[in-house]
Amino acid sequence: MPRTLQPLCDHVATFGDRTAIVAMQRGEREEWSFSKLASHARRLSAGLREAGLKTGEPVALLAEDSPEWIVAALAILRAGAVIAPLDVQFADEALEHVLQDSEARFLFTTARQLPRLRALKRAPRHVVLLDAPASEARSWRGLLADADTTKHAELPQVSPNDPAALFYTSGTTGPPKGVPLTHANLEFQLDALLHLDLLELDDRMLLPLPLHHVYPFVIGMLFPLRTGLTLVLPQSLTGPELVRALKEGRVTVILGVPRLYRALLDGLMTQVAAGGRLARLGFRAALGASKLLRRLGLRVGRRLLGSVHERLGPRVRVVVSGGAALDPDLAWALEALGWRLGTGYGLTETAPMLTLGRPGAMRIGSVGRPLPGVQIRIAAVETDEDRKPARNGRRTKGTASAGDTPVALAHGQSGEIQARGPNVFIGYRGLPERTAEAFTEDGWFRTQDLGRFDARGWLHVEGRTSELIKTESGEKVQPEDLEKKLQGSPAVREVAILQYEHKLVALAVPAGAAQRDGADAGAAVGAAVQEHARHLPSYARITAVAVTREPLPRTRLGKLRRHLLPELYKSAQRGDGGARRGGAPMDVAAMAAEDQALLEHPAVRQTWDMLAEHHPQARLTPDSNLQLDLDVDSMEWLNVTFEIRRRAGVELRDDVLARLETVRDLLRAVSEAGPHAGPRASPLDEPEKALTPEQRRWLAKAGAPRRFAQRVAWAVNRVVLRLLFRVHAEGLENIPPTGAVLLTPNHSSYLDAPLVAAVLDTERLRRTWWATFTGLTAAGFLGHAVARLGRMLPIDQEHGAASGLVSGLVALKRGQTLVWFPEGQLTRDGELQEFKPGVGLLLQRVPVPVVPVWIEGSFAAFPKGRSLPRLRRIRVIFGKPIEAEALNVHGSDAEAAGRIARALRQRVAALGRRSATPAAAHGSSAASGA
């Protein structure tokens, strides 16, 4: 006979003092042993019974993942009640619906949810807070204190067919439906996983997914508790916090969804991109080689990409993906990184898994084979002739009239995936008509997913029957297929296909530069989508494209909420959320509840307002990428942190800055720093002491072989650039012959640094360092060698922007020449940009003479985004030296660093205006605009 989950709490106690949960918190972590977890769950179970909880009664949980959440879940199950996990991001209407539908009298929640609950027409009678101290009247610990464990030692027994959990669907197509799962449903899943022997006893699993979904609830919570594995809960789902959890939690297994892995991979690519072109090319080459070898059956990812594993999580060996379709390209990338990928397929109604692809042995592109005891068939869709199923736009043979027993299809043919087995639920709560629709007459559950089996028995999922779009020609297309094909453009971050006014249209979200280009984004993204759509069948052609800056609406597991797309498309067409220049920041009322709560913090709100002021041309949202969307590069951090300190009184540590990726990450860092955090001792005050070992190696004196190689490289650079661009210098006599000096050129092209080097003599080059603001070392051996030969001082991304200034300060204090590009990044349009305060910080600490430099013609020769340079005449003009004290008298900035930067920009701009000629006006980066 199948067992029930009621004894799970007592089973957990048998693992004793082994670590059950590692919960990452602000600046620390909390650990719970299995014995502590079981003890609290037993006492809470008894307390609930004492408070009047009845057998079989639903108990709602409305809270984020935490050890207390897990204690409550075990206690509810032990008490013979039904756990009803709810999504904290439910809209108020949906929340009220599920609370009324479940008829829950008891609700476990957090203080943050109380205002929402008070506004509901009907809220549960007993509200218990999971995050309140014992002194609080509604604290869960108060139930522990009142619990008489001996009185309730003999709890009422439940049967395998009794409900154990009540899940509510995410509402992708309407109001959430209640899905009751029995003890037998869930026990079957656990037994099946146990018999497959997938993990090891000392594995530690990262759970970054909300437990109100059945996938993380069963695979990420019940399974580790049953097997004695350690569960690691991250503080938040930001990239830095996930990496922290991976490292500090010594994670070996990640349970995630495709969207999470895509975010991790994108975050990694962002870090690599910050290292410059060589770093990006080196990483892509290593990843490509590893992917090719992996396709041939060889695993070399850990060796080729060892630095990536050290950065993300050195112990991780298995990544499991579920909850949504996993793109094959992403799957190959995860395998190429050196991880063993496992995946599966299922639904809430199937508790959840129907199929499994074992980690390291799965067939990429499929979702695995059926679990032992689960039966799956591919059946012709029960529709009329004009509603035949479609695969890649082609009709599939074999149909059945509505109401007939479905026709089973052979391997290779597409149809509806239907299943039966001990894990399939018995019907929706209070919805007999929907239940009847969910099953065939012969008792198979209709998943409403399209799929096929290949010749080896692996299942391939190809979309939803309910999402098939019927075109005016009578053909049916699967939107997911089209979306994958249209997603290939670098200008498109997201795209959704829908039917609007009987036409096939696309709703697209621009990526990176397209987000910033305002009104031009519509044309660029539309052209990109239409270019990819040219290769589609005629009946699947896209007739129109609307552009929105808002992220497409998705469930917590990443599935598109397609019923919301028509209204969003209409709004984007009007321009409310489409491709317009600039635009107000995202309305706080439209944000997720956690983001709204974050902005209630005064320092956080001041930071948000500052970002909105500084980036009026960008559509500011919590998900905006700091580097890609807002151009916050390594040196721009100086400006950002300067403003945060001035406005909000918050000092952000350099090691914190190095981990930030999105605006939400930054806002959380400000919140965690606290409104009264005082300034820390700056590494710029004593730069020699603040040098890291790596920075000391960069500044170390070169040996004879390297000095010889440098001379050869300088000579080659000089000859090549003078031949190709007829580069010549003016005003070289303005550079002081001895002592420390700072050269500050404008930055219009990747050629700028080599151009300056081409006009300096060898003796000067021997005493010159170049602040590159890029981590060339991330490009591996080649990038490292180029940086060494070029006497570059890359900013250390791991220690933040301020620490990166330390090397430059030391070079100046040692009497060297330092070339510094004060704009911090390449110009996009040829105009001189604002100077970052980094140059002001340098001159505050070391007041050396400054020589403004104007490079004329480099933008016309090789602007950003061009693959090959044009042959143009280029001049490098050196202005008269300026004493640092003379720069500290202009402007109205509250801080000296800002005043110095403004004054220096005026000098460089004036030099550019004086040097402009009619022939060079097009190539001058600021001849007219500065």
PDB file of N, CA and C in Angstrom, residues 617-658:
ATOM      1  N   GLN A 617      16.991  58.969 -21.034  1.00  0.00           N
ATOM      2  CA  GLN A 617      16.739  58.364 -22.329  1.00  0.00           C
ATOM      3  C   GLN A 617      16.463  56.861 -22.239  1.00  0.00           C
ATOM      4  N   ALA A 618      16.616  56.298 -21.044  1.00  0.00           N
ATOM      5  CA  ALA A 618      16.404  54.867 -20.865  1.00  0.00           C
ATOM      6  C   ALA A 618      15.070  54.624 -20.162  1.00  0.00           C
ATOM      7  N   ARG A 619      14.449  53.529 -20.487  1.00  0.00           N
ATOM      8  CA  ARG A 619      13.225  53.113 -19.797  1.00  0.00           C
ATOM      9  C   ARG A 619      13.662  52.386 -18.540  1.00  0.00           C
ATOM     10  N   LEU A 620      13.568  53.060 -17.397  1.00  0.00           N
ATOM     11  CA  LEU A 620      14.105  52.545 -16.149  1.00  0.00           C
ATOM     12  C   LEU A 620      13.116  51.601 -15.480  1.00  0.00           C
ATOM     13  N   THR A 621      13.528  50.362 -15.231  1.00  0.00           N
ATOM     14  CA  THR A 621      12.733  49.377 -14.498  1.00  0.00           C
ATOM     15  C   THR A 621      13.667  48.662 -13.528  1.00  0.00           C
ATOM     16  N   PRO A 622      13.129  47.949 -12.538  1.00  0.00           N
ATOM     17  CA  PRO A 622      14.003  47.176 -11.647  1.00  0.00           C
ATOM     18  C   PRO A 622      14.824  46.131 -12.378  1.00  0.00           C
ATOM     19  N   ASP A 623      14.356  45.684 -13.539  1.00  0.00           N
ATOM     20  CA  ASP A 623      15.080  44.668 -14.288  1.00  0.00           C
ATOM     21  C   ASP A 623      16.106  45.253 -15.250  1.00  0.00           C
ATOM     22  N   SER A 624      16.201  46.578 -15.349  1.00  0.00           N
ATOM     23  CA  SER A 624      17.171  47.187 -16.256  1.00  0.00           C
ATOM     24  C   SER A 624      18.577  46.734 -15.890  1.00  0.00           C
ATOM     25  N   ASN A 625      19.332  46.328 -16.916  1.00  0.00           N
ATOM     26  CA  ASN A 625      20.704  45.907 -16.700  1.00  0.00           C
ATOM     27  C   ASN A 625      21.581  47.142 -16.571  1.00  0.00           C
ATOM     28  N   LEU A 626      22.354  47.208 -15.494  1.00  0.00           N
ATOM     29  CA  LEU A 626      23.137  48.404 -15.216  1.00  0.00           C
ATOM     30  C   LEU A 626      24.138  48.705 -16.323  1.00  0.00           C
ATOM     31  N   GLN A 627      24.718  47.677 -16.890  1.00  0.00           N
ATOM     32  CA  GLN A 627      25.723  47.906 -17.923  1.00  0.00           C
ATOM     33  C   GLN A 627      25.095  48.034 -19.305  1.00  0.00           C
ATOM     34  N   LEU A 628      24.229  47.089 -19.674  1.00  0.00           N
ATOM     35  CA  LEU A 628      23.693  47.071 -21.026  1.00  0.00           C
ATOM     36  C   LEU A 628      22.649  48.156 -21.261  1.00  0.00           C
ATOM     37  N   ASP A 629      21.792  48.394 -20.278  1.00  0.00           N
ATOM     38  CA  ASP A 629      20.699  49.349 -20.461  1.00  0.00           C
ATOM     39  C   ASP A 629      21.056  50.763 -20.025  1.00  0.00           C
ATOM     40  N   LEU A 630      21.895  50.883 -19.001  1.00  0.00           N
ATOM     41  CA  LEU A 630      22.188  52.206 -18.445  1.00  0.00           C
ATOM     42  C   LEU A 630      23.630  52.641 -18.661  1.00  0.00           C
ATOM     43  N   ASP A 631      24.432  51.819 -19.323  1.00  0.00           N
ATOM     44  CA  ASP A 631      25.832  52.160 -19.601  1.00  0.00           C
ATOM     45  C   ASP A 631      26.646  52.401 -18.333  1.00  0.00           C
ATOM     46  N   VAL A 632      26.295  51.720 -17.250  1.00  0.00           N
ATOM     47  CA  VAL A 632      27.082  51.861 -16.013  1.00  0.00           C
ATOM     48  C   VAL A 632      28.241  50.871 -16.109  1.00  0.00           C
ATOM     49  N   ASP A 633      29.383  51.366 -16.615  1.00  0.00           N
ATOM     50  CA  ASP A 633      30.543  50.507 -16.741  1.00  0.00           C
ATOM     51  C   ASP A 633      31.428  50.665 -15.517  1.00  0.00           C
ATOM     52  N   SER A 634      32.641  50.119 -15.588  1.00  0.00           N
ATOM     53  CA  SER A 634      33.512  50.090 -14.415  1.00  0.00           C
ATOM     54  C   SER A 634      33.796  51.480 -13.868  1.00  0.00           C
ATOM     55  N   MET A 635      34.016  52.464 -14.752  1.00  0.00           N
ATOM     56  CA  MET A 635      34.313  53.803 -14.251  1.00  0.00           C
ATOM     57  C   MET A 635      33.052  54.583 -13.887  1.00  0.00           C
ATOM     58  N   GLU A 636      31.945  54.289 -14.540  1.00  0.00           N
ATOM     59  CA  GLU A 636      30.697  54.974 -14.195  1.00  0.00           C
ATOM     60  C   GLU A 636      30.277  54.665 -12.764  1.00  0.00           C
ATOM     61  N   TRP A 637      30.762  53.530 -12.201  1.00  0.00           N
ATOM     62  CA  TRP A 637      30.441  53.231 -10.811  1.00  0.00           C
ATOM     63  C   TRP A 637      30.912  54.341  -9.884  1.00  0.00           C
ATOM     64  N   LEU A 638      31.997  54.988 -10.247  1.00  0.00           N
ATOM     65  CA  LEU A 638      32.474  56.096  -9.409  1.00  0.00           C
ATOM     66  C   LEU A 638      31.421  57.192  -9.313  1.00  0.00           C
ATOM     67  N   ASN A 639      30.823  57.514 -10.455  1.00  0.00           N
ATOM     68  CA  ASN A 639      29.798  58.543 -10.474  1.00  0.00           C
ATOM     69  C   ASN A 639      28.558  58.112  -9.710  1.00  0.00           C
ATOM     70  N   VAL A 640      28.143  56.858  -9.921  1.00  0.00           N
ATOM     71  CA  VAL A 640      26.954  56.345  -9.250  1.00  0.00           C
ATOM     72  C   VAL A 640      27.141  56.332  -7.740  1.00  0.00           C
ATOM     73  N   THR A 641      28.247  55.772  -7.282  1.00  0.00           N
ATOM     74  CA  THR A 641      28.470  55.692  -5.834  1.00  0.00           C
ATOM     75  C   THR A 641      28.676  57.066  -5.223  1.00  0.00           C
ATOM     76  N   PHE A 642      29.280  57.964  -5.978  1.00  0.00           N
ATOM     77  CA  PHE A 642      29.447  59.354  -5.533  1.00  0.00           C
ATOM     78  C   PHE A 642      28.080  59.990  -5.256  1.00  0.00           C
ATOM     79  N   GLU A 643      27.145  59.799  -6.186  1.00  0.00           N
ATOM     80  CA  GLU A 643      25.812  60.383  -6.035  1.00  0.00           C
ATOM     81  C   GLU A 643      25.027  59.700  -4.919  1.00  0.00           C
ATOM     82  N   ILE A 644      25.145  58.396  -4.805  1.00  0.00           N
ATOM     83  CA  ILE A 644      24.428  57.691  -3.741  1.00  0.00           C
ATOM     84  C   ILE A 644      24.918  58.146  -2.376  1.00  0.00           C
ATOM     85  N   ARG A 645      26.224  58.314  -2.251  1.00  0.00           N
ATOM     86  CA  ARG A 645      26.767  58.786  -0.978  1.00  0.00           C
ATOM     87  C   ARG A 645      26.295  60.210  -0.668  1.00  0.00           C
ATOM     88  N   ARG A 646      26.263  61.052  -1.708  1.00  0.00           N
ATOM     89  CA  ARG A 646      25.879  62.452  -1.494  1.00  0.00           C
ATOM     90  C   ARG A 646      24.396  62.586  -1.176  1.00  0.00           C
ATOM     91  N   ARG A 647      23.548  61.821  -1.886  1.00  0.00           N
ATOM     92  CA  ARG A 647      22.103  61.981  -1.731  1.00  0.00           C
ATOM     93  C   ARG A 647      21.538  61.143  -0.587  1.00  0.00           C
ATOM     94  N   ALA A 648      21.953  59.881  -0.530  1.00  0.00           N
ATOM     95  CA  ALA A 648      21.323  58.955   0.409  1.00  0.00           C
ATOM     96  C   ALA A 648      22.155  58.681   1.652  1.00  0.00           C
ATOM     97  N   GLY A 649      23.387  59.168   1.684  1.00  0.00           N
ATOM     98  CA  GLY A 649      24.231  58.940   2.848  1.00  0.00           C
ATOM     99  C   GLY A 649      24.661  57.488   3.002  1.00  0.00           C
ATOM    100  N   VAL A 650      24.681  56.741   1.894  1.00  0.00           N
ATOM    101  CA  VAL A 650      25.022  55.321   1.942  1.00  0.00           C
ATOM    102  C   VAL A 650      26.346  55.102   1.227  1.00  0.00           C
ATOM    103  N   GLU A 651      27.234  54.379   1.874  1.00  0.00           N
ATOM    104  CA  GLU A 651      28.516  54.021   1.276  1.00  0.00           C
ATOM    105  C   GLU A 651      28.470  52.547   0.884  1.00  0.00           C
ATOM    106  N   LEU A 652      28.620  52.268  -0.396  1.00  0.00           N
ATOM    107  CA  LEU A 652      28.602  50.898  -0.885  1.00  0.00           C
ATOM    108  C   LEU A 652      30.023  50.363  -0.999  1.00  0.00           C
ATOM    109  N   ARG A 653      30.237  49.185  -0.453  1.00  0.00           N
ATOM    110  CA  ARG A 653      31.562  48.580  -0.491  1.00  0.00           C
ATOM    111  C   ARG A 653      31.915  48.146  -1.918  1.00  0.00           C
ATOM    112  N   ASP A 654      33.201  48.172  -2.218  1.00  0.00           N
ATOM    113  CA  ASP A 654      33.642  47.792  -3.555  1.00  0.00           C
ATOM    114  C   ASP A 654      33.310  46.345  -3.881  1.00  0.00           C
ATOM    115  N   ASP A 655      33.433  45.450  -2.894  1.00  0.00           N
ATOM    116  CA  ASP A 655      33.148  44.046  -3.178  1.00  0.00           C
ATOM    117  C   ASP A 655      31.672  43.830  -3.463  1.00  0.00           C
ATOM    118  N   VAL A 656      30.796  44.701  -2.931  1.00  0.00           N
ATOM    119  CA  VAL A 656      29.366  44.630  -3.232  1.00  0.00           C
ATOM    120  C   VAL A 656      29.115  45.113  -4.660  1.00  0.00           C
ATOM    121  N   LEU A 657      29.755  46.208  -5.046  1.00  0.00           N
ATOM    122  CA  LEU A 657      29.548  46.751  -6.385  1.00  0.00           C
ATOM    123  C   LEU A 657      29.915  45.753  -7.462  1.00  0.00           C
ATOM    124  N   ALA A 658      30.936  44.959  -7.223  1.00  0.00           N
ATOM    125  CA  ALA A 658      31.403  44.018  -8.236  1.00  0.00           C
ATOM    126  C   ALA A 658      30.376  42.946  -8.545  1.00  0.00           C
TER     127      ALA A 658
END
